[in-house]
Coordinates of C-alpha atoms and ligand atoms in Angstrom, one line a residue:
Chain A
X21 CA 124.7 102.3 103.9
X22 CA 122.3 103.6 101.3
X23 CA 123.7 106.7 99.7
X24 CA 121.6 109.5 98.3
X25 CA 122.5 108.5 94.8
X26 CA 121.1 105.1 95.3
X27 CA 117.9 106.6 96.5
X28 CA 117.5 108.5 93.2
X29 CA 118.8 105.9 90.9
X30 CA 116.9 102.9 92.2
X31 CA 113.4 104.1 91.4
X32 CA 114.6 105.2 88.0
X33 CA 116.0 101.7 87.3
X34 CA 112.7 100.2 88.5
X35 CA 110.8 102.6 86.1
X36 CA 113.1 101.7 83.2
X37 CA 112.6 97.9 83.9
X38 CA 108.9 98.3 83.9
X39 CA 109.1 100.4 80.6
X40 CA 111.3 97.8 78.9
X41 CA 108.9 95.0 80.0
X42 CA 105.9 97.0 78.9
X43 CA 107.5 97.6 75.5
X44 CA 108.4 94.0 75.1
X45 CA 104.9 92.7 76.0
X46 CA 103.2 95.1 73.7
X47 CA 105.5 94.2 70.8
X48 CA 105.5 90.4 71.2
X49 CA 101.7 90.2 71.8
X50 CA 101.1 92.6 69.0
X51 CA 98.7 94.7 71.2
X52 CA 97.2 97.4 69.0
X53 CA 98.1 101.0 69.9
X54 CA 94.6 102.1 70.7
X55 CA 94.3 99.4 73.4
X56 CA 97.7 99.8 75.0
X57 CA 100.4 101.9 73.4
X58 CA 104.0 101.0 73.9
X59 CA 106.2 103.4 75.8
X60 CA 108.1 104.3 72.6
X61 CA 104.8 105.2 70.8
X62 CA 103.8 107.3 73.7
X63 CA 107.0 109.2 73.6
X64 CA 107.0 109.7 69.9
X65 CA 103.4 110.9 70.2
X66 CA 104.3 113.2 73.0
X67 CA 107.2 114.6 70.9
X68 CA 105.0 115.2 67.9
X69 CA 102.4 117.0 69.9
X70 CA 104.8 118.6 72.4
X71 CA 103.6 122.2 71.8
X72 CA 100.0 121.3 71.9
X73 CA 100.5 119.3 75.1
X74 CA 102.6 122.1 76.7
X75 CA 99.8 124.6 76.1
X76 CA 97.2 122.3 77.5
X77 CA 99.3 121.3 80.4
X78 CA 99.9 125.0 81.2
X79 CA 96.1 125.5 81.2
X80 CA 95.6 122.6 83.7
X81 CA 98.5 123.6 85.8
X82 CA 97.4 127.2 86.2
X83 CA 93.8 126.1 87.1
X84 CA 95.0 123.5 89.6
X85 CA 97.6 125.7 91.2
X86 CA 95.1 128.6 91.5
X87 CA 92.6 126.2 93.0
X88 CA 95.2 125.0 95.4
X89 CA 96.3 128.4 96.4
X90 CA 92.7 129.6 97.0
X91 CA 92.0 126.3 99.0
X92 CA 95.1 126.9 101.1
X93 CA 94.3 130.5 101.9
X94 CA 90.7 129.7 102.5
X95 CA 91.4 126.7 104.7
X96 CA 93.9 128.6 106.8
X97 CA 91.6 131.6 107.1
X98 CA 88.6 129.4 108.0
X99 CA 90.5 127.3 110.5
X100 CA 91.2 130.4 112.6
X101 CA 87.6 131.2 113.6
X102 CA 86.8 127.5 113.8
X103 CA 89.7 126.9 116.2
X104 CA 88.9 130.1 118.1
X105 CA 85.4 129.3 119.1
X106 CA 83.6 126.1 119.8
X107 CA 80.3 127.7 119.0
X108 CA 81.5 128.7 115.5
X109 CA 83.0 125.2 115.1
X110 CA 79.8 123.5 116.1
X111 CA 77.7 125.6 113.8
X112 CA 79.8 125.5 110.7
X113 CA 82.0 122.4 110.7
X114 CA 79.1 119.8 110.3
X115 CA 78.0 121.8 107.2
X116 CA 81.5 121.6 105.8
X117 CA 81.7 117.9 106.5
X118 CA 78.3 117.5 104.9
X119 CA 79.4 119.4 101.8
X120 CA 82.4 117.2 101.5
X121 CA 80.1 114.3 101.1
X122 CA 78.8 115.6 97.8
X123 CA 80.8 114.2 94.9
X124 CA 82.3 117.5 93.6
X125 CA 82.5 116.2 90.1
X126 CA 78.7 116.3 90.1
X127 CA 78.9 120.1 90.6
X128 CA 80.9 120.8 87.4
X129 CA 77.9 121.0 85.1
X130 CA 76.3 123.5 87.5
X131 CA 79.5 125.5 87.7
X132 CA 79.7 125.5 83.9
X133 CA 76.2 126.7 83.8
X134 CA 76.9 129.6 86.1
X135 CA 80.4 130.5 85.0
X136 CA 80.7 129.3 81.4
X137 CA 83.4 127.1 79.9
X138 CA 86.4 129.2 80.8
X139 CA 88.9 128.8 83.6
X140 CA 86.5 129.7 86.4
X141 CA 84.8 126.3 86.8
X142 CA 88.1 124.6 86.6
X143 CA 89.6 126.7 89.4
X144 CA 86.5 126.4 91.4
X145 CA 86.3 122.6 91.1
X146 CA 90.0 122.3 92.0
X147 CA 89.4 124.5 95.0
X148 CA 86.3 122.7 96.1
X149 CA 88.0 119.3 96.1
X150 CA 91.3 120.6 97.6
X151 CA 90.1 122.6 100.6
X152 CA 88.8 119.8 102.7
X153 CA 92.0 117.7 102.9
X154 CA 93.8 120.9 103.9
X155 CA 91.3 122.2 106.4
X156 CA 90.9 119.0 108.4
X157 CA 94.5 118.4 109.5
X158 CA 95.1 122.1 110.0
X159 CA 92.1 122.6 112.2
X160 CA 92.8 119.4 114.1
X161 CA 96.3 120.4 114.9
X162 CA 95.1 123.8 116.1
X163 CA 92.5 122.5 118.5
X164 CA 94.5 119.6 120.0
X165 CA 97.0 120.8 122.5
X166 CA 98.4 119.2 125.6
X167 CA 96.1 120.0 128.5
X168 CA 98.9 121.1 130.7
X169 CA 100.3 123.5 128.1
X170 CA 96.8 125.0 127.8
X171 CA 96.7 125.3 131.6
X172 CA 100.1 126.9 131.8
X173 CA 99.0 129.5 129.2
X174 CA 95.8 130.1 131.2
X175 CA 97.9 130.7 134.3
X176 CA 99.8 133.5 132.5
X177 CA 96.4 135.0 131.8
X178 CA 96.6 134.2 128.0
X179 CA 93.6 135.2 126.0
X180 CA 92.1 132.9 123.4
X181 CA 93.6 135.0 120.7
X182 CA 97.1 134.8 122.2
X183 CA 96.8 131.0 122.6
X184 CA 95.8 130.9 118.9
X185 CA 98.6 133.0 117.5
X186 CA 101.4 132.0 119.8
X187 CA 100.7 128.3 120.0
X188 CA 97.9 126.9 117.9
X189 CA 98.8 128.4 114.6
X190 CA 102.6 127.7 114.7
X191 CA 101.8 124.2 115.9
X192 CA 99.5 123.6 113.0
X193 CA 102.0 124.8 110.3
X194 CA 103.7 121.5 109.6
X195 CA 100.3 119.8 109.3
X196 CA 99.1 122.6 107.1
X197 CA 102.1 122.4 104.8
X198 CA 102.0 118.6 104.6
X199 CA 98.3 118.7 103.8
X200 CA 99.1 120.8 100.7
X201 CA 100.4 117.5 99.2
X202 CA 97.0 116.0 99.5
X203 CA 95.5 119.3 98.4
X204 CA 97.8 119.3 95.3
X205 CA 96.7 116.0 94.0
X206 CA 93.1 116.8 94.8
X207 CA 93.4 120.1 92.9
X208 CA 94.7 118.3 89.8
X209 CA 91.9 115.8 90.0
X210 CA 89.4 118.7 90.2
X211 CA 90.9 120.6 87.3
X212 CA 91.1 117.6 85.1
X213 CA 87.5 116.5 85.9
X214 CA 86.3 120.0 85.1
X215 CA 88.2 119.9 81.8
X216 CA 86.6 116.6 80.9
X217 CA 83.1 117.8 81.7
X218 CA 83.1 121.4 80.7
X219 CA 86.1 122.7 78.7
X220 CA 87.8 122.7 75.4
X221 CA 91.2 123.1 76.8
X222 CA 93.5 121.5 79.2
X223 CA 94.9 117.9 79.6
X224 CA 91.5 116.7 80.9
X225 CA 89.9 117.8 77.6
X226 CA 92.8 116.3 75.6
X227 CA 92.4 112.9 77.4
X228 CA 88.7 112.9 76.7
X229 CA 88.9 113.9 73.0
X230 CA 91.9 111.7 72.2
X231 CA 90.3 108.5 73.7
X232 CA 87.1 109.3 71.9
X233 CA 89.0 109.1 68.6
X234 CA 91.0 106.1 69.8
X235 CA 94.2 108.1 70.0
X236 CA 95.3 106.3 73.1
X237 CA 99.0 107.2 72.9
X238 CA 98.1 110.9 73.3
X239 CA 95.9 110.1 76.3
X240 CA 98.8 108.2 77.9
X241 CA 101.1 111.1 77.2
X242 CA 98.7 113.3 79.1
X243 CA 98.6 110.9 82.1
X244 CA 102.4 110.7 82.2
X245 CA 102.7 114.5 82.0
X246 CA 100.2 114.9 84.8
X247 CA 102.0 112.4 87.0
X248 CA 105.4 114.1 86.3
X249 CA 104.0 117.6 87.0
X250 CA 102.4 116.7 90.3
X251 CA 105.5 114.8 91.3
X252 CA 107.8 117.8 90.6
X253 CA 105.5 120.3 92.4
X254 CA 105.2 117.9 95.4
X255 CA 109.0 117.8 95.6
X256 CA 109.1 121.6 95.6
X257 CA 106.5 121.7 98.3
X258 CA 108.6 119.3 100.4
X259 CA 111.6 121.5 100.0
X260 CA 109.6 124.5 101.1
X261 CA 108.2 122.5 104.0
X262 CA 111.6 121.5 105.3
X263 CA 112.8 125.1 105.2
X264 CA 109.7 126.7 106.8
X265 CA 109.1 124.2 109.6
X266 CA 112.5 122.9 110.2
X267 CA 111.6 122.2 113.8
X268 CA 109.0 119.6 112.8
X269 CA 111.7 117.5 111.1
X270 CA 113.9 117.2 114.2
X271 CA 114.0 113.5 113.8
X272 CA 114.6 111.7 110.6
X273 CA 112.5 108.6 110.7
Chain B
X19 CA 102.8 138.2 157.8
X20 CA 99.9 136.9 155.9
X21 CA 99.9 133.6 154.0
X22 CA 100.4 133.7 150.2
X23 CA 97.9 130.9 149.8
X24 CA 95.1 130.0 152.0
X25 CA 92.7 127.1 151.4
X26 CA 89.7 126.9 153.7
X27 CA 87.5 123.8 153.7
X28 CA 88.1 123.3 150.0
X29 CA 86.3 120.5 148.2
X30 CA 86.5 119.7 144.5
X31 CA 84.2 117.5 142.5
X32 CA 84.8 116.3 138.9
X33 CA 81.9 115.5 136.7
X34 CA 78.2 116.3 137.2
X35 CA 76.3 116.3 140.5
X36 CA 75.0 112.7 140.3
X37 CA 77.8 110.8 138.5
X38 CA 80.7 112.8 139.8
X39 CA 83.7 112.1 142.0
X40 CA 84.9 114.1 145.0
X41 CA 88.6 114.4 144.3
X42 CA 89.4 116.7 147.3
X43 CA 87.4 117.1 150.5
X44 CA 87.6 119.8 153.2
X45 CA 91.2 120.7 152.7
X46 CA 92.7 123.5 154.9
X47 CA 96.2 124.7 153.9
X48 CA 98.2 127.9 154.4
X49 CA 101.5 128.6 152.8
X50 CA 103.6 131.5 154.2
X51 CA 105.8 133.8 152.0
X52 CA 109.0 132.1 151.2
X53 CA 107.9 128.8 152.5
X54 CA 108.5 125.6 150.5
X55 CA 105.7 123.0 151.0
X56 CA 105.6 119.6 149.6
X57 CA 102.5 117.6 149.0
X58 CA 102.9 113.8 149.0
X59 CA 100.4 111.0 148.8
X60 CA 99.4 108.0 146.8
X61 CA 98.6 108.2 143.1
X62 CA 95.1 109.6 142.5
X63 CA 94.7 111.2 145.9
X64 CA 94.1 114.6 144.5
X65 CA 97.5 116.3 144.7
X66 CA 97.4 117.7 141.2
X67 CA 93.8 118.7 141.7
X68 CA 94.9 120.7 144.7
X69 CA 97.6 122.5 142.7
X70 CA 95.0 123.3 140.0
X71 CA 92.7 124.8 142.6
X72 CA 95.5 127.1 143.8
X73 CA 96.3 128.1 140.2
X74 CA 92.6 128.8 139.7
X75 CA 92.4 126.2 136.9
X76 CA 89.8 124.2 138.8
X77 CA 87.0 125.7 140.9
X78 CA 86.2 124.2 144.2
X79 CA 82.5 123.3 144.8
X80 CA 82.8 124.6 148.4
X81 CA 85.3 126.3 150.5
X82 CA 87.5 129.3 149.9
X83 CA 90.7 129.9 148.1
X84 CA 92.7 133.0 149.0
X85 CA 95.7 134.1 147.0
X86 CA 97.5 137.1 148.7
X87 CA 94.4 137.5 150.8
X88 CA 92.2 137.9 147.8
X89 CA 89.6 135.4 146.7
X90 CA 90.6 133.4 143.6
X91 CA 88.0 133.6 140.9
X92 CA 89.3 132.9 137.4
X93 CA 93.0 132.2 137.2
X94 CA 95.5 133.2 139.8
X95 CA 97.4 135.2 137.3
X96 CA 101.1 135.1 137.6
X97 CA 101.8 131.9 139.3
X98 CA 104.7 130.0 137.8
X99 CA 104.1 126.4 136.9
X100 CA 106.4 123.5 136.2
X101 CA 105.1 120.0 135.2
X102 CA 106.6 116.6 134.7
X103 CA 107.1 117.3 131.0
X104 CA 108.8 120.6 130.0
X105 CA 106.1 121.6 127.5
X106 CA 108.5 123.8 125.5
X107 CA 107.4 125.1 122.1
X108 CA 109.6 123.4 119.5
X109 CA 109.5 126.2 117.1
X110 CA 110.9 128.7 119.6
X111 CA 114.5 129.0 120.7
X112 CA 115.4 128.6 124.4
X113 CA 115.4 132.4 125.0
X114 CA 112.1 132.8 123.2
X115 CA 110.5 130.0 125.2
X116 CA 111.7 131.6 128.4
X117 CA 110.2 134.9 127.4
X118 CA 106.8 133.4 126.4
X119 CA 105.1 134.4 129.7
X120 CA 106.3 138.0 129.3
X121 CA 104.9 138.1 125.7
X122 CA 101.6 137.0 127.0
X123 CA 101.5 139.0 130.2
X124 CA 102.6 142.5 129.1
X125 CA 104.8 142.2 126.0
X126 CA 107.6 144.2 127.6
X127 CA 110.3 141.9 126.4
X128 CA 113.1 144.5 126.6
X129 CA 113.0 144.9 130.4
X130 CA 112.9 141.2 131.0
X131 CA 115.7 140.3 128.6
X132 CA 118.5 140.8 131.1
X133 CA 116.5 138.7 133.7
X134 CA 116.2 136.0 131.1
X135 CA 119.9 135.9 130.6
X136 CA 120.5 136.0 134.3
X137 CA 118.3 132.9 134.8
X138 CA 120.0 131.2 131.8
X139 CA 123.3 131.8 133.5
X140 CA 122.1 130.5 136.9
X141 CA 120.6 127.4 135.4
X142 CA 123.8 126.6 133.5
X143 CA 122.2 127.1 130.1
X144 CA 124.7 129.7 128.9
X145 CA 125.5 129.2 125.3
X146 CA 122.2 127.6 124.5
X147 CA 120.1 130.7 124.3
X148 CA 119.5 130.3 120.6
X149 CA 119.2 126.5 120.5
X150 CA 116.0 124.8 119.9
X151 CA 114.4 122.6 122.7
X152 CA 114.9 119.4 120.7
X153 CA 118.6 120.1 120.6
X154 CA 118.8 119.8 124.4
X155 CA 118.8 116.9 126.8
X156 CA 115.8 116.2 129.0
X157 CA 117.4 117.8 132.1
X158 CA 118.3 120.9 130.1
X159 CA 114.8 121.2 128.8
X160 CA 113.4 121.0 132.3
X161 CA 115.9 123.8 133.3
X162 CA 114.5 125.9 130.4
X163 CA 111.0 125.2 131.7
X164 CA 112.1 126.3 135.2
X165 CA 113.5 129.6 133.8
X166 CA 110.2 130.1 132.0
X167 CA 108.3 129.5 135.2
X168 CA 110.3 132.1 137.0
X169 CA 110.8 134.8 134.3
X170 CA 107.9 137.0 135.5
X171 CA 108.9 136.9 139.1
X172 CA 105.9 134.8 140.2
X173 CA 104.8 135.2 143.8
X174 CA 104.2 131.5 143.9
X175 CA 105.8 128.6 142.1
X176 CA 103.7 125.4 141.6
X177 CA 105.7 122.3 140.8
X178 CA 103.9 119.1 139.8
X179 CA 106.3 116.1 139.9
X180 CA 108.8 118.3 138.0
X181 CA 111.8 115.9 138.2
X182 CA 110.1 112.5 138.0
X183 CA 111.0 112.0 134.3
X184 CA 114.7 112.6 135.0
X185 CA 117.4 110.1 135.8
X186 CA 118.8 110.0 139.4
X187 CA 121.9 112.0 138.7
X188 CA 120.1 114.7 136.8
X189 CA 117.4 114.8 139.4
X190 CA 120.0 115.5 142.2
X191 CA 121.4 118.3 140.1
X192 CA 118.0 119.7 139.7
X193 CA 117.4 119.6 143.4
X194 CA 120.5 121.7 144.0
X195 CA 119.5 124.1 141.2
X196 CA 116.0 124.4 142.5
X197 CA 117.2 125.1 146.1
X198 CA 119.6 127.7 144.8
X199 CA 117.1 129.4 142.6
X200 CA 114.2 129.5 145.1
X201 CA 116.5 130.7 147.9
X202 CA 117.8 133.5 145.7
X203 CA 114.4 134.4 144.3
X204 CA 112.8 134.0 147.8
X205 CA 110.0 132.2 145.9
X206 CA 107.1 130.6 147.8
X207 CA 106.9 127.1 146.4
X208 CA 104.4 124.2 146.5
X209 CA 105.9 121.0 145.3
X210 CA 103.8 117.9 144.4
X211 CA 105.9 114.7 144.4
X212 CA 105.9 111.0 144.6
X213 CA 109.4 111.0 145.9
X214 CA 109.5 111.2 149.7
X215 CA 113.2 111.9 149.8
X216 CA 112.8 114.8 147.4
X217 CA 110.0 116.2 149.6
X218 CA 112.1 116.0 152.8
X219 CA 115.2 117.4 151.1
X220 CA 113.6 120.4 149.5
X221 CA 110.8 121.5 151.8
X222 CA 110.2 123.3 155.1
X223 CA 107.0 121.4 155.5
X224 CA 105.6 118.1 154.1
X225 CA 101.9 117.7 153.7
X226 CA 100.6 114.1 153.5
X227 CA 97.4 113.5 151.6
X228 CA 95.2 110.4 151.8
X229 CA 92.8 109.4 149.1
X230 CA 89.2 108.7 148.2
X231 CA 88.3 111.5 148.7
X232 CA 91.6 113.5 149.0
X233 CA 92.2 114.9 152.4
X234 CA 95.2 116.2 154.3
X235 CA 96.1 113.4 156.7
X236 CA 99.0 115.2 158.5
X237 CA 101.8 117.7 158.2
X238 CA 105.4 117.5 159.2
X239 CA 107.9 120.3 159.7
X240 CA 111.4 119.5 158.4
X241 CA 113.9 121.1 160.6
X242 CA 117.0 121.5 158.5
X243 CA 118.2 124.8 157.5
X244 CA 117.7 125.6 153.8
X245 CA 119.4 125.3 151.3
X246 CA 120.5 121.8 152.1
X247 CA 123.5 119.8 151.1
X248 CA 122.7 116.6 149.3
X249 CA 124.7 114.8 151.9
X250 CA 122.0 115.5 154.5
X251 CA 120.1 112.6 152.8
X252 CA 122.5 110.2 154.5
X253 CA 121.9 111.3 158.0
X254 CA 119.8 109.5 160.6
X255 CA 117.5 112.5 161.1
X256 CA 116.7 112.6 157.4
X257 CA 115.9 108.9 157.2
X258 CA 113.7 109.2 160.3
X259 CA 111.7 111.9 158.4
X260 CA 111.5 109.7 155.4
X261 CA 110.3 106.6 157.3
X262 CA 107.8 108.7 159.3
X263 CA 106.3 110.1 156.1
X264 CA 106.2 106.8 154.3
X265 CA 104.3 105.4 157.3
X266 CA 101.9 108.3 157.2
X267 CA 101.3 107.7 153.4
X268 CA 101.0 104.0 153.9
X269 CA 98.1 103.3 156.1
Ligands
ATP19 N1 89.8 116.3 134.6 C1 89.3 115.3 135.4 N2 88.0 114.8 135.3 C2 87.6 113.8 136.1 N3 88.2 113.3 137.1 C3 89.5 113.7 137.3 C4 90.1 114.8 136.5 N4 91.3 115.0 136.9 C5 91.5 114.1 138.0 N5 90.4 113.4 138.2 C6 90.3 112.4 139.3 O1 90.5 113.0 140.5 C7 91.3 112.2 141.3 C8 92.5 113.0 141.8 O2 93.3 113.2 140.6 P1 94.7 113.9 140.7 O3 95.2 114.1 139.3 O4 94.5 115.2 141.5 O5 95.6 112.9 141.5 P2 97.1 112.9 141.9 O6 97.2 112.8 143.3 O7 97.8 114.1 141.2 O8 97.6 111.6 141.2 P3 99.1 111.3 140.6 O9 100.0 111.1 141.8 O10 98.9 110.0 139.9 O11 99.4 112.4 139.7 C9 91.6 110.9 140.6 O12 90.7 109.9 141.0 C10 91.3 111.3 139.1 O13 90.8 110.2 138.5
MG20 MG1 99.3 114.3 139.7

């Protein structure tokens, strides 16, 4: 039987192996730092710039999380009228799908033009990229229901509002919460892109400026930080999920 | 006494006028208060459709549906329904699932709480009030669904193959339970089933439907006193009924 310890230790071992192999390759082939820095160089760089990185990470983190929060609230709020009325759905949903087809990165210059170089365009970009992957599964879960369940509710004389609040919304909660994972990575993508295009702060900016002066180890440090951060937040989300919608995890597959 | 349900020359079509399908044609059916009527017939002959017409979920293209002497337009509010799958809400405990109809109908949970516990007791679910549906066996889930169908004292109980997903032993238990409950509640009941033995055992009258389009072929009174012991299944009379009905369905 695989114990919980093994589940944690195994990926760490894999990671360490990759790290050692990476270090070995870079050293033996004498690959220059600006092409591919070795793990040890990345860590020493990260340590040297730790305060600088921390401030910039905080900047990205705040923007991404605010974008995600707004996206979550907005998606949930929007899914209610969309689920409530087919007419509303038919008149709004195609527009949303159409909007989703626009590469949001292309909007960043416009957002910067309207809102300057501060946090606003970052939060907005994060929001714009994150809301669609949250809205779609949430709405789908709300409007798909066993026909017989719907008929039974009708036979009690349930109103549309009652069906929505008593069945559709609780039913959609697991889908909503799990879609936050997708939303989370999307929000980080949005924030980082905005920082690359129109900001002088945040990890996106640091990646751009460091690569432009061939400080590749610093860029790698940023990437690793980003990965770690989203990983940790994702874990926290999972924990919340399992608490809030315990019923959805009735089987452990 | 007036019938609880009256269907007069009811026909139902699905789909539009040119490409549609007549699922039920010219059905006449009356069900008296307290009566238990089973509808049997081959798959696709329109049994479920007929139940939906009675519940007001499907509108007939012609004919008349009377529920307590009033025309049904919109939903026959207040009928209790039980389907093959229990359709419990997994985020609600047993007691909250049972009280769902009350929440929707009038929100007066307080006055129905004791009734909910009474039904729980009767259906042998005592101790599981605060369990979640997924913590229960299939038979127990179906018993919860039965409680939910009965909580608001429906004047009519509509059952659509309610036990066909259960194993033979559990099904017999459910037969006993259903008899007990509908006798006690004096509930008028319409049962759709594939199982001829089930129909004979549980009902006062068996209605045989034939398909394409669905019509009532014949009706048969079952002259055993209700509630019935499961042993009645092994009598000659019972088997004569079963054979007769099978023949009526068959040709
Ligand atoms: N929503 C629907 N739309 C179109 N056709 C339908 C619909 N529901 C049922 N039908 C058709 O109407 C006919 C009767 O269906 P119904 O479900 O009433 O049969 P049934 O006797 O309950 O069958 P079974 O024993 O398999 O449950 C079938 O031919 C079916 O294909
Ligand atoms: Mg059916």
